[in-house]
Coordinates of C-alpha atoms and ligand atoms in Angstrom, one line a residue:
X12 CA 63.9 162.3 199.8
X13 CA 65.8 162.7 203.1
X14 CA 69.1 164.5 203.2
X15 CA 71.8 162.0 202.4
X16 CA 74.1 163.9 204.8
X17 CA 72.3 162.2 207.6
X18 CA 72.4 158.6 206.2
X19 CA 75.6 157.3 207.9
X20 CA 75.6 159.0 211.2
X21 CA 74.3 156.2 213.5
X22 CA 77.0 154.4 215.4
X23 CA 75.9 151.0 213.9
X24 CA 76.6 152.2 210.3
X25 CA 80.3 151.5 210.0
X26 CA 79.8 147.9 211.2
X27 CA 76.9 147.4 208.8
X28 CA 78.6 149.0 205.9
X29 CA 82.3 148.1 206.0
X30 CA 82.8 144.4 206.7
X31 CA 81.5 143.0 203.4
X32 CA 84.2 144.8 201.4
X33 CA 86.9 142.9 203.4
X34 CA 85.3 139.5 203.4
X35 CA 86.5 137.2 200.6
X36 CA 83.7 135.4 198.9
X37 CA 81.2 138.3 199.0
X38 CA 80.2 140.2 195.8
X39 CA 81.4 143.4 197.5
X40 CA 84.8 142.0 198.1
X41 CA 85.1 141.1 194.4
X42 CA 83.9 144.5 193.3
X43 CA 86.4 146.2 195.6
X44 CA 89.2 144.1 194.1
X45 CA 88.2 145.4 190.6
X46 CA 87.8 148.9 191.8
X47 CA 91.4 148.9 193.1
X48 CA 92.5 147.8 189.6
X49 CA 90.5 150.7 188.0
X50 CA 91.9 153.2 190.5
X51 CA 95.4 151.9 189.7
X52 CA 94.8 152.3 185.9
X53 CA 93.4 155.9 186.5
X54 CA 96.4 156.8 188.7
X55 CA 99.0 155.3 186.3
X56 CA 97.5 156.9 183.2
X57 CA 98.3 160.4 184.4
X58 CA 101.3 162.2 182.9
X59 CA 102.6 163.1 186.3
X60 CA 102.3 161.3 189.6
X61 CA 99.6 162.8 191.8
X62 CA 100.9 164.5 195.0
X63 CA 97.7 165.8 196.6
X64 CA 94.6 163.7 196.8
X65 CA 91.1 164.1 198.2
X66 CA 88.5 161.4 198.9
X67 CA 85.1 163.1 199.1
X68 CA 82.7 161.2 201.4
X69 CA 85.5 158.9 202.5
X70 CA 83.3 157.0 205.0
X71 CA 85.4 154.2 206.7
X72 CA 88.4 155.0 204.6
X73 CA 88.2 152.2 202.1
X74 CA 89.3 154.1 199.0
X75 CA 91.5 156.4 201.2
X76 CA 93.5 153.4 202.4
X77 CA 94.3 152.6 198.7
X78 CA 95.3 156.2 197.8
X79 CA 97.1 157.3 201.0
X80 CA 100.3 155.3 200.6
X81 CA 100.7 156.5 196.9
X82 CA 100.7 160.3 197.5
X83 CA 102.5 162.9 199.5
X84 CA 99.3 164.2 201.1
X85 CA 95.9 162.6 201.3
X86 CA 92.8 164.1 202.7
X87 CA 89.5 162.3 203.4
X88 CA 86.4 164.3 204.2
X89 CA 83.0 163.1 205.5
X90 CA 80.2 164.3 207.7
X91 CA 79.8 161.1 209.8
X92 CA 81.8 160.9 213.1
X93 CA 81.1 157.2 213.3
X94 CA 82.3 156.3 209.8
X95 CA 85.4 158.5 210.3
X96 CA 86.4 156.8 213.5
X97 CA 87.1 153.6 211.4
X98 CA 88.8 155.7 208.7
X99 CA 91.2 157.2 211.3
X100 CA 92.3 153.7 212.4
X101 CA 92.5 152.4 208.9
X102 CA 94.5 155.3 207.4
X103 CA 96.9 156.7 209.9
X104 CA 98.9 158.6 207.3
X105 CA 95.9 160.4 205.9
X106 CA 94.4 163.7 207.1
X107 CA 90.8 163.0 208.0
X108 CA 88.5 165.9 208.3
X109 CA 84.9 165.8 209.6
X110 CA 83.3 168.6 207.6
X111 CA 80.8 169.3 204.9
X112 CA 82.9 170.9 202.1
X113 CA 79.7 171.6 200.2
X114 CA 79.0 174.2 202.9
X115 CA 82.4 175.4 203.8
X116 CA 84.7 176.5 201.0
X117 CA 87.7 177.1 203.3
X118 CA 88.0 173.4 204.3
X119 CA 90.4 171.2 202.3
X120 CA 90.8 174.0 199.8
X121 CA 93.3 172.1 197.5
X122 CA 94.2 172.1 194.7
X123 CA 94.1 168.3 194.5
X124 CA 95.6 166.2 191.6
X125 CA 93.6 163.1 192.3
X126 CA 90.0 163.3 193.6
X127 CA 87.9 160.2 194.4
X128 CA 84.3 159.7 195.5
X129 CA 82.8 156.2 195.7
X130 CA 79.3 155.1 196.7
X131 CA 78.1 158.6 197.2
X132 CA 76.6 160.1 194.1
X133 CA 74.0 157.3 193.4
X134 CA 72.2 157.8 196.7
X135 CA 72.8 161.5 197.3
X136 CA 69.7 163.7 196.5
X137 CA 70.0 165.7 193.3
X138 CA 70.7 169.0 195.0
X139 CA 73.6 167.4 197.1
X140 CA 75.0 165.8 193.9
X141 CA 75.3 169.3 192.3
X142 CA 76.7 170.9 195.5
X143 CA 79.3 168.1 195.9
X144 CA 80.4 168.4 192.2
X145 CA 80.7 172.2 192.6
X146 CA 82.8 171.7 195.8
X147 CA 85.0 169.2 194.0
X148 CA 85.4 171.3 190.9
X149 CA 86.6 174.3 193.0
X150 CA 89.3 172.1 194.6
X151 CA 90.6 170.0 191.8
X152 CA 93.8 171.1 190.0
X153 CA 93.5 172.2 186.4
X154 CA 95.3 168.9 185.3
X155 CA 93.6 166.9 188.0
X156 CA 91.8 163.5 187.7
X157 CA 88.4 162.8 189.1
X158 CA 87.4 159.2 189.7
X159 CA 83.7 158.7 190.7
X160 CA 81.7 155.5 191.1
X161 CA 78.0 154.8 190.7
X162 CA 76.6 151.4 191.8
X163 CA 73.2 150.6 190.3
X164 CA 72.8 151.0 186.5
X165 CA 69.1 150.4 185.4
X166 CA 70.3 148.7 182.2
X167 CA 72.3 146.0 184.0
X168 CA 70.7 142.6 184.9
X169 CA 70.9 143.7 188.6
X170 CA 69.2 147.0 187.7
X171 CA 66.4 145.3 185.9
X172 CA 65.9 142.9 188.8
X173 CA 65.7 145.8 191.3
X174 CA 63.3 147.8 189.0
X175 CA 60.9 144.8 188.9
X176 CA 61.3 144.3 192.6
X177 CA 60.7 147.9 193.5
X178 CA 57.6 148.1 191.3
X179 CA 56.2 145.1 193.2
X180 CA 56.9 146.6 196.6
X181 CA 56.4 150.2 195.6
X182 CA 59.7 151.6 196.9
X183 CA 62.0 152.6 194.0
X184 CA 65.8 152.5 194.5
X185 CA 68.0 155.2 193.0
X186 CA 69.6 154.2 189.8
X187 CA 72.1 155.9 187.4
X188 CA 72.9 155.0 183.8
X189 CA 76.3 155.8 182.4
X190 CA 74.7 158.5 180.2
X191 CA 73.0 160.2 183.2
X192 CA 76.2 160.0 185.2
X193 CA 78.2 161.5 182.3
X194 CA 75.8 164.4 181.9
X195 CA 75.8 165.1 185.7
X196 CA 79.6 165.3 185.8
X197 CA 79.9 167.2 182.5
X198 CA 77.4 169.8 183.8
X199 CA 80.0 170.8 186.4
X200 CA 83.0 171.7 184.2
X201 CA 84.4 168.3 183.6
X202 CA 85.3 166.3 180.5
X203 CA 84.6 162.6 180.9
X204 CA 87.7 160.7 179.5
X205 CA 86.6 157.1 180.3
X206 CA 83.8 155.0 181.8
X207 CA 84.8 151.6 183.2
X208 CA 82.1 149.1 183.9
X209 CA 82.2 146.1 186.3
X210 CA 79.7 143.9 188.3
X211 CA 78.1 142.6 185.1
X212 CA 76.6 139.4 186.5
X213 CA 73.6 139.1 188.8
X214 CA 74.1 138.1 192.4
X215 CA 71.2 137.4 194.8
X216 CA 73.2 135.9 197.7
X217 CA 75.3 137.6 200.3
X218 CA 78.1 135.2 199.5
X219 CA 79.1 134.0 196.0
X220 CA 78.1 130.5 195.0
X221 CA 81.1 130.0 192.6
X222 CA 83.6 132.6 193.7
X223 CA 86.5 131.4 191.4
X224 CA 84.3 131.5 188.4
X225 CA 82.6 134.8 189.2
X226 CA 86.0 136.4 189.9
X227 CA 87.5 135.2 186.6
X228 CA 84.4 136.3 184.6
X229 CA 84.0 139.7 186.3
X230 CA 87.8 140.5 186.0
X231 CA 87.8 139.6 182.3
X232 CA 84.6 141.7 181.6
X233 CA 85.9 144.6 183.5
X234 CA 89.3 144.5 181.7
X235 CA 87.7 144.2 178.2
X236 CA 85.3 147.1 179.1
X237 CA 83.3 146.4 175.9
X238 CA 79.8 147.3 177.2
X239 CA 80.2 149.5 180.3
X240 CA 76.7 150.7 179.9
X241 CA 75.4 147.2 180.8
X242 CA 77.4 146.9 184.0
X243 CA 75.7 147.3 187.3
X244 CA 78.6 149.4 188.7
X245 CA 80.8 151.8 186.8
X246 CA 83.5 154.4 187.4
X247 CA 83.6 157.7 185.6
X248 CA 87.0 159.2 185.0
X249 CA 87.0 162.9 184.2
X250 CA 89.3 166.0 184.0
X251 CA 88.4 169.6 184.4
X252 CA 87.7 171.5 181.2
Ligands
LIG316 C1 78.1 154.7 201.3 S1 79.2 155.7 202.2 C2 80.7 155.6 201.1 C3 81.9 155.6 201.9 C4 83.2 155.4 201.0 N1 83.3 156.4 200.0 C5 83.3 154.0 200.4 O1 83.1 154.0 199.1 O2 83.4 153.1 201.1 C6 78.6 157.3 201.8 C7 79.3 158.4 202.7 O3 78.9 159.7 202.3 C8 78.9 160.5 203.4 N2 78.3 161.8 203.1 C9 77.0 162.2 203.0 N3 76.9 163.5 202.7 C10 78.1 164.0 202.7 C11 78.7 165.3 202.6 N4 77.9 166.4 202.3 N5 80.0 165.5 202.7 C12 80.8 164.4 202.9 N6 80.4 163.2 203.1 C13 79.1 163.0 203.0 C14 78.2 159.7 204.5 O4 78.5 160.2 205.8 C15 78.9 158.3 204.2 O5 80.0 158.1 205.0

């Protein structure tokens, strides 16, 4: 597999990537609304209010824009100049650093109370996953909270659909089950405290056919969190141990 560090460096990437999260009626908009609720729950469940936060692989500053107003100091790191140019506009109060913290331990040294990383670990190659978790573990405070998302679970309806599709066309997509994600994170000195599933239903279209219905169903399923291992997307919440 190619190095995921290079994946978002083209100047067209921010445009291709970002817009769907801010466009009502798309599945990504719906998932982003649920992710904000999950972030809020993780933030509020802490015994003390986080002061320092780090968003690893912050891209265009989506998650950063949620965290930045809630903390005293918020840092976003990424290796793509193009993605970070959008993040700088979106999050004027955050410190945005173009650097690879997996290769430079002096940058954004922490300690951070609240660390996020969304839409990174699924697609990063194995070696980079490990390097990133080592870099995060070095920087997280001993009572810190790690919030990481994965966005294609092979046991979800969407995961099964993609597995069949990729067998037919012969190009497999990366997938991660909740079990695999837990093991990965626990192998780096973390204890997983919760897994929150969302994106349970199957969407083939770029826009939702019945947005009101899908929103109500997905919100209820995400809130109940009865079978997170069946959700296409999930968030792992962990603390250092
Ligand atoms: C799919 S984007 C996710 C952006 C953002 N976290 C979000 O959820 O909207 C993945 C990001 O990972 C970044 N990335 C890849 N390797 C990285 C590394 N070693 N350090 C920091 N960022 C990295 C890419 O440049 C890209 O912006």
